[in-house]
Amino acid sequence: MNNTMESILINTAHALMADGKGLLAMDESSPTCNKRFAIYDIPQTPEKRRDYRELLVTAPGLSEYISGAILYEETVRQLTSTGEQFVDVLQKAGIIPGIKVDTGTVDLINFPGEKITEGLDGLRARLIDFASSGLRFAKWRGVFSIGEEIPTNQCIEANTQSLARYAALCQQAGLVPIVEPEVLMEGNHSLDESSEVSERVLNSLFYQLYKQRVLLEALILKPNMVLPGLDCTDQKSVEKTADATIECLKRSVPAAVPGIAFLSGGQEGELATERLNQMNLKYGSRLPWPVTFSFARAIQLPALECWKGEAENTVAAQTILLYKAKCNSLARKGQYVM
Ligand code: 13P
């Protein structure tokens, strides 16, 4: 990678972390998007997915709160109802377009209950194609379940090595990698167990990024917050979870990383916002990196529920989307009040 490319990538990473802004993850795979549509009886068709994504990217004033949007490949290939490319609509709105490039998870052979993310084969050529379509960053998600004897070191190593190889390929192609290691919330594990696993995963990740010679200054980390499992009876306060998350990140994420943008991971939307707010309120400028959001569910779900697949609800759904984006933008600054 030459110096010009390096500075382009570093500038993009900083623009994604712009003050008061975060990312909109709208990169649900078609099966995941369909599952969410099914809840509201919305037809599960490419056209409806297109209409929904169009509603999101054309919400007026979205760029006040959103620096970048992560698209799904289907959306990149579709045109809006006015015949425009989604990438162009985002660029005109002042939002940096990005794309999810992993192809999803499959069972990790010999390791029951664990997954490996696929998508490295042919990725180099796909990334060149995406960069020439105007996309400026790319996301890859690895997942880790907590349970009896899992995650294993083998699962952690396999997934973090894939994340590092994808990140190296992204930077080579001129795309900022959004590196997403997600410790899942499903299970009855405690806050301490979540913290211990998250730290193991992040340590392995940064070791692998180092080994693959990835430029830390030109990536964004997209981690889970450190939280007790959804079925844990000892749910902790917003303060405790924010403290545990920051402690874990401070122990494992080098200061050279330009920013951290959390996934919401199925937390109740309001809680995700409060936890992010608490981290910025209490630690804010004392942290080595800015912390913001890269939420899908925690921003989108109320808008989807309002839309219900009906054109007449589009404006109301966009108003709700903007409201949720604004709340999280305030949380990014530690200024959110319920
Ligand atoms: P959630 O915020 O719904 O977890 O989605 C973020 C994401 O990009 C998952 O890969």
Coordinates of C-alpha atoms and ligand atoms in Angstrom, one line a residue:
M1 CA 0.0 0.0 0.0
N2 CA 1.5 3.4 -1.0
N3 CA 1.4 6.6 1.1
T4 CA -1.4 8.2 -0.9
M5 CA -3.6 5.1 -0.4
E6 CA -2.8 5.1 3.3
S7 CA -3.8 8.7 3.8
I8 CA -7.0 8.1 1.8
L9 CA -7.9 5.2 4.1
I10 CA -7.0 7.1 7.2
N11 CA -9.1 10.1 6.2
T12 CA -12.1 7.8 5.4
A13 CA -11.8 6.1 8.8
H14 CA -11.8 9.5 10.5
A15 CA -14.7 10.7 8.5
L16 CA -16.7 7.6 9.6
M17 CA -16.0 8.5 13.2
A18 CA -17.0 12.2 12.7
D19 CA -18.0 14.0 15.8
G20 CA -21.6 13.3 16.8
K21 CA -22.1 10.7 14.1
G22 CA -22.3 7.0 13.8
L23 CA -23.0 4.3 11.2
L24 CA -26.3 2.9 10.0
A25 CA -26.0 -0.8 9.5
M26 CA -28.6 -1.7 6.8
D27 CA -26.7 -4.7 5.5
E28 CA -29.1 -7.5 6.7
S29 CA -28.8 -10.5 4.4
S30 CA -32.0 -11.3 2.5
P31 CA -32.9 -14.2 4.8
T32 CA -32.4 -11.9 7.9
C33 CA -34.3 -9.0 6.3
N34 CA -37.1 -11.4 5.3
K35 CA -37.4 -12.7 8.9
R36 CA -37.9 -9.1 10.1
F37 CA -40.4 -8.4 7.3
A38 CA -42.3 -11.6 8.3
I39 CA -43.1 -10.1 11.8
Y40 CA -45.1 -7.3 10.1
D41 CA -46.5 -9.4 7.3
I42 CA -44.5 -7.4 4.7
P43 CA -44.0 -9.4 1.5
Q44 CA -40.5 -10.9 1.4
T45 CA -39.6 -9.8 -2.1
P46 CA -36.5 -8.0 -3.7
E47 CA -38.8 -5.0 -4.5
K48 CA -40.0 -4.6 -0.9
R49 CA -36.5 -4.9 0.4
R50 CA -35.5 -2.2 -2.2
D51 CA -38.4 0.0 -1.1
Y52 CA -37.4 -0.3 2.5
R53 CA -33.8 0.4 1.9
E54 CA -34.8 3.4 -0.2
L55 CA -36.9 4.7 2.7
L56 CA -33.8 4.5 4.9
V57 CA -31.3 6.2 2.6
T58 CA -33.7 9.0 1.5
A59 CA -34.7 10.1 5.0
P60 CA -34.2 13.8 4.8
G61 CA -31.3 15.1 7.0
L62 CA -30.0 11.7 7.9
S63 CA -26.4 12.8 7.3
E64 CA -26.6 15.1 10.4
Y65 CA -26.4 11.9 12.5
I66 CA -25.0 9.3 10.2
S67 CA -21.5 9.3 8.7
G68 CA -21.7 6.0 6.8
A69 CA -24.2 3.3 5.7
I70 CA -23.4 -0.3 5.3
L71 CA -25.3 -1.8 2.4
Y72 CA -26.0 -5.4 1.5
E73 CA -24.8 -6.5 -2.0
E74 CA -28.3 -6.9 -3.3
T75 CA -29.0 -3.2 -2.5
V76 CA -25.8 -2.1 -4.4
R77 CA -27.1 -3.9 -7.5
Q78 CA -30.6 -2.4 -7.3
L79 CA -31.8 1.0 -8.4
T80 CA -34.1 3.3 -6.4
S81 CA -37.6 3.9 -7.7
T82 CA -36.2 7.1 -9.4
G83 CA -33.6 5.0 -11.2
E84 CA -30.6 6.0 -9.2
Q85 CA -27.8 3.8 -7.7
F86 CA -28.0 3.6 -3.9
V87 CA -24.3 4.4 -3.7
D88 CA -25.0 7.7 -5.6
V89 CA -28.0 8.6 -3.4
L90 CA -25.8 8.2 -0.3
Q91 CA -22.9 10.1 -1.7
K92 CA -25.2 13.0 -2.7
A93 CA -26.6 13.0 0.8
G94 CA -23.1 13.2 2.3
I95 CA -23.1 9.7 3.7
I96 CA -20.2 7.4 3.0
P97 CA -21.3 4.2 1.3
G98 CA -20.0 0.8 2.5
I99 CA -20.8 -2.9 2.0
K100 CA -20.9 -6.1 3.9
V101 CA -18.6 -8.5 2.1
D102 CA -18.6 -11.7 4.2
T103 CA -21.0 -14.4 2.8
G104 CA -22.3 -15.5 6.2
T105 CA -21.5 -18.2 8.7
V106 CA -21.5 -22.0 8.5
D107 CA -20.8 -24.7 11.2
L108 CA -17.1 -25.0 12.1
I109 CA -16.3 -28.6 11.4
N110 CA -15.3 -30.6 14.5
F111 CA -16.4 -27.8 16.8
P112 CA -20.1 -28.3 17.7
G113 CA -22.0 -25.1 18.4
E114 CA -19.4 -22.9 16.8
K115 CA -19.4 -21.0 13.5
I116 CA -16.9 -19.8 10.9
T117 CA -17.5 -16.9 8.6
E118 CA -17.0 -17.5 4.8
G119 CA -16.2 -15.2 1.9
L120 CA -12.5 -15.0 1.5
D121 CA -12.5 -17.0 -1.8
G122 CA -12.7 -14.5 -4.7
L123 CA -12.8 -11.5 -2.3
R124 CA -9.9 -9.7 -3.9
A125 CA -11.7 -9.3 -7.2
R126 CA -15.0 -8.4 -5.5
L127 CA -13.4 -5.7 -3.4
I128 CA -11.8 -4.1 -6.6
D129 CA -15.3 -4.2 -8.2
F130 CA -16.9 -2.6 -5.1
A131 CA -14.2 0.1 -4.8
S132 CA -14.8 1.0 -8.5
S133 CA -18.5 1.3 -7.8
G134 CA -17.8 4.1 -5.2
L135 CA -17.9 2.0 -2.0
R136 CA -15.4 3.2 0.5
F137 CA -15.5 0.7 3.3
A138 CA -16.4 -2.9 3.9
K139 CA -17.6 -5.0 6.8
W140 CA -17.0 -8.6 7.9
R141 CA -18.6 -10.3 10.9
G142 CA -17.2 -13.2 12.9
V143 CA -19.4 -14.7 15.6
F144 CA -18.6 -16.3 19.0
S145 CA -21.1 -18.1 21.2
I146 CA -20.6 -18.5 24.9
G147 CA -21.5 -21.9 26.3
E148 CA -20.2 -25.1 27.9
E149 CA -16.5 -25.1 26.9
I150 CA -17.0 -22.5 24.1
P151 CA -15.8 -20.5 22.4
T152 CA -12.7 -22.7 21.8
N153 CA -9.4 -21.2 21.1
Q154 CA -9.6 -22.9 17.7
C155 CA -12.8 -21.1 16.8
I156 CA -11.4 -17.8 18.0
E157 CA -8.2 -18.2 16.0
A158 CA -9.9 -19.3 12.8
N159 CA -12.4 -16.4 12.9
T160 CA -9.9 -13.7 13.9
Q161 CA -7.4 -14.9 11.2
S162 CA -10.2 -14.6 8.6
L163 CA -11.0 -11.1 9.9
A164 CA -7.4 -10.1 9.6
R165 CA -7.0 -11.6 6.1
Y166 CA -10.2 -9.8 4.9
A167 CA -8.9 -6.5 6.5
A168 CA -5.6 -6.8 4.7
L169 CA -7.4 -7.4 1.4
C170 CA -9.7 -4.4 2.0
Q171 CA -6.9 -2.0 2.6
Q172 CA -5.1 -3.2 -0.5
A173 CA -8.2 -2.5 -2.5
G174 CA -8.7 1.0 -1.0
L175 CA -11.6 0.1 1.3
V176 CA -11.5 0.7 5.1
P177 CA -12.3 -2.5 6.9
I178 CA -15.0 -2.5 9.6
V179 CA -13.8 -5.4 11.6
E180 CA -16.7 -7.0 13.5
P181 CA -16.0 -9.7 16.1
E182 CA -19.4 -10.3 17.7
V183 CA -19.7 -12.2 21.0
L184 CA -23.3 -13.2 20.9
M185 CA -25.8 -12.4 23.7
E186 CA -27.7 -15.7 23.5
G187 CA -27.2 -17.7 26.6
N188 CA -27.2 -17.4 30.4
H189 CA -23.6 -16.3 30.8
S190 CA -22.7 -13.6 33.3
L191 CA -21.2 -10.2 32.7
D192 CA -17.8 -11.4 33.8
E193 CA -18.0 -14.3 31.4
S194 CA -18.9 -12.0 28.5
S195 CA -16.0 -9.8 29.5
E196 CA -13.5 -12.6 29.7
V197 CA -14.6 -14.0 26.3
S198 CA -14.7 -10.5 24.6
E199 CA -11.1 -9.9 25.9
R200 CA -9.9 -13.2 24.5
V201 CA -11.4 -12.5 21.2
L202 CA -10.1 -9.0 20.9
N203 CA -6.6 -10.0 22.0
S204 CA -6.5 -12.7 19.3
L205 CA -8.0 -10.3 16.7
F206 CA -5.3 -7.6 17.3
Y207 CA -2.6 -10.3 17.3
Q208 CA -3.8 -11.6 13.9
L209 CA -4.2 -8.0 12.5
Y210 CA -0.6 -7.4 13.5
K211 CA 0.6 -10.7 11.9
Q212 CA -1.2 -9.9 8.6
R213 CA 0.4 -6.4 8.7
V214 CA -2.9 -4.6 8.7
L215 CA -2.6 -0.8 9.2
L216 CA -4.4 -0.2 12.5
E217 CA -4.8 3.5 11.8
A218 CA -7.0 2.6 8.8
L219 CA -9.7 0.4 10.3
I220 CA -12.8 0.7 12.5
L221 CA -13.5 -1.9 15.2
K222 CA -17.2 -3.0 15.4
P223 CA -17.5 -5.0 18.6
N224 CA -20.3 -6.1 20.9
M225 CA -20.8 -4.3 24.2
V226 CA -19.9 -6.4 27.2
L227 CA -23.2 -7.6 28.5
P228 CA -24.7 -10.5 30.5
G229 CA -26.4 -13.2 28.3
L230 CA -30.1 -12.6 27.5
D231 CA -31.1 -15.5 29.8
C232 CA -28.8 -14.5 32.7
T233 CA -30.8 -13.8 35.8
D234 CA -28.3 -11.2 37.0
Q235 CA -28.8 -8.4 34.5
K236 CA -26.6 -5.4 35.4
S237 CA -27.2 -1.7 35.5
V238 CA -26.3 0.6 32.5
E239 CA -23.4 1.9 34.6
K240 CA -22.0 -1.6 35.3
T241 CA -22.2 -2.7 31.6
A242 CA -20.7 0.5 30.4
D243 CA -17.8 0.2 32.8
A244 CA -17.2 -3.5 31.9
T245 CA -17.3 -2.6 28.2
I246 CA -14.8 0.2 28.5
E247 CA -12.5 -1.8 30.8
C248 CA -12.4 -4.7 28.3
L249 CA -11.7 -2.4 25.3
K250 CA -9.0 -0.5 27.1
R251 CA -7.2 -3.7 27.8
S252 CA -7.4 -5.0 24.3
V253 CA -7.7 -2.3 21.6
P254 CA -4.5 -0.4 20.6
A255 CA -4.7 3.4 20.8
A256 CA -3.7 3.6 17.1
V257 CA -7.3 2.4 16.1
P258 CA -9.2 5.5 14.9
G259 CA -12.5 4.5 16.3
I260 CA -14.9 1.9 17.8
A261 CA -18.5 1.6 16.5
F262 CA -20.7 -0.8 18.5
L263 CA -23.2 -3.3 17.0
S264 CA -26.4 -3.5 19.0
G265 CA -26.7 -7.3 18.9
G266 CA -30.3 -7.6 19.8
Q267 CA -30.3 -5.4 22.9
E268 CA -33.4 -3.4 23.4
G269 CA -32.9 -0.2 21.4
E270 CA -33.3 2.2 24.2
L271 CA -30.8 0.3 26.4
A272 CA -28.2 0.3 23.6
T273 CA -28.5 4.1 23.4
E274 CA -28.3 4.5 27.2
R275 CA -25.2 2.3 27.4
L276 CA -23.4 4.2 24.7
N277 CA -24.4 7.4 26.3
Q278 CA -23.0 6.3 29.6
M279 CA -19.7 5.3 28.1
N280 CA -19.3 8.8 26.5
L281 CA -20.6 10.6 29.5
K282 CA -18.3 8.9 32.0
Y283 CA -15.2 8.3 29.9
G284 CA -15.6 10.5 26.7
S285 CA -12.5 12.4 25.8
R286 CA -10.3 10.4 28.2
L287 CA -10.5 7.4 25.9
P288 CA -7.8 6.8 23.3
W289 CA -10.5 6.3 20.6
P290 CA -14.0 7.7 20.0
V291 CA -16.8 5.3 20.7
T292 CA -20.0 5.5 18.6
F293 CA -22.7 3.3 17.1
S294 CA -23.0 1.1 14.0
F295 CA -26.5 -0.2 14.9
A296 CA -29.0 -2.1 12.7
R297 CA -31.8 -3.2 14.9
A298 CA -31.4 -0.5 17.6
I299 CA -32.0 2.2 15.0
Q300 CA -34.2 0.6 12.4
L301 CA -36.8 -1.6 14.1
P302 CA -39.2 1.2 15.2
A303 CA -39.2 2.6 11.7
L304 CA -39.8 -0.8 10.2
E305 CA -42.7 -1.4 12.5
C306 CA -44.2 1.9 11.5
W307 CA -43.7 1.3 7.8
K308 CA -45.3 -2.1 7.6
G309 CA -44.6 -2.3 3.9
E310 CA -47.1 0.5 3.1
A311 CA -46.0 3.5 0.9
E312 CA -48.4 5.8 2.9
N313 CA -46.3 5.2 6.0
T314 CA -43.0 6.1 4.5
V315 CA -42.7 9.7 5.8
A316 CA -43.8 8.7 9.3
A317 CA -41.2 5.8 9.3
Q318 CA -38.5 8.2 8.1
T319 CA -39.4 10.6 11.0
I320 CA -39.0 7.8 13.5
L321 CA -35.7 6.7 11.9
L322 CA -34.3 10.2 12.2
Y323 CA -35.4 10.4 15.8
K324 CA -33.6 7.2 16.6
A325 CA -30.5 8.4 14.7
K326 CA -30.6 11.6 16.7
C327 CA -30.9 9.9 20.0
N328 CA -27.8 7.8 19.2
S329 CA -26.0 10.8 17.9
L330 CA -26.6 12.5 21.3
A331 CA -25.4 9.3 23.0
R332 CA -22.2 9.5 20.9
K333 CA -21.6 12.8 22.7
G334 CA -22.8 11.7 26.1
Q335 CA -25.7 14.1 25.9
Y336 CA -28.7 11.7 25.6
V337 CA -31.5 12.2 28.1
M338 CA -34.4 9.8 28.0
Ligands
13P1 P1 -27.3 -5.1 15.1 O1 -27.0 -3.7 15.5 O2 -28.7 -5.4 14.8 O3 -26.6 -6.1 15.9 O4 -26.6 -5.2 13.6 C1 -25.3 -4.8 13.4 C2 -24.7 -5.6 12.4 O5 -24.2 -5.0 11.5 C3 -24.7 -7.1 12.5 O6 -23.8 -7.6 11.7

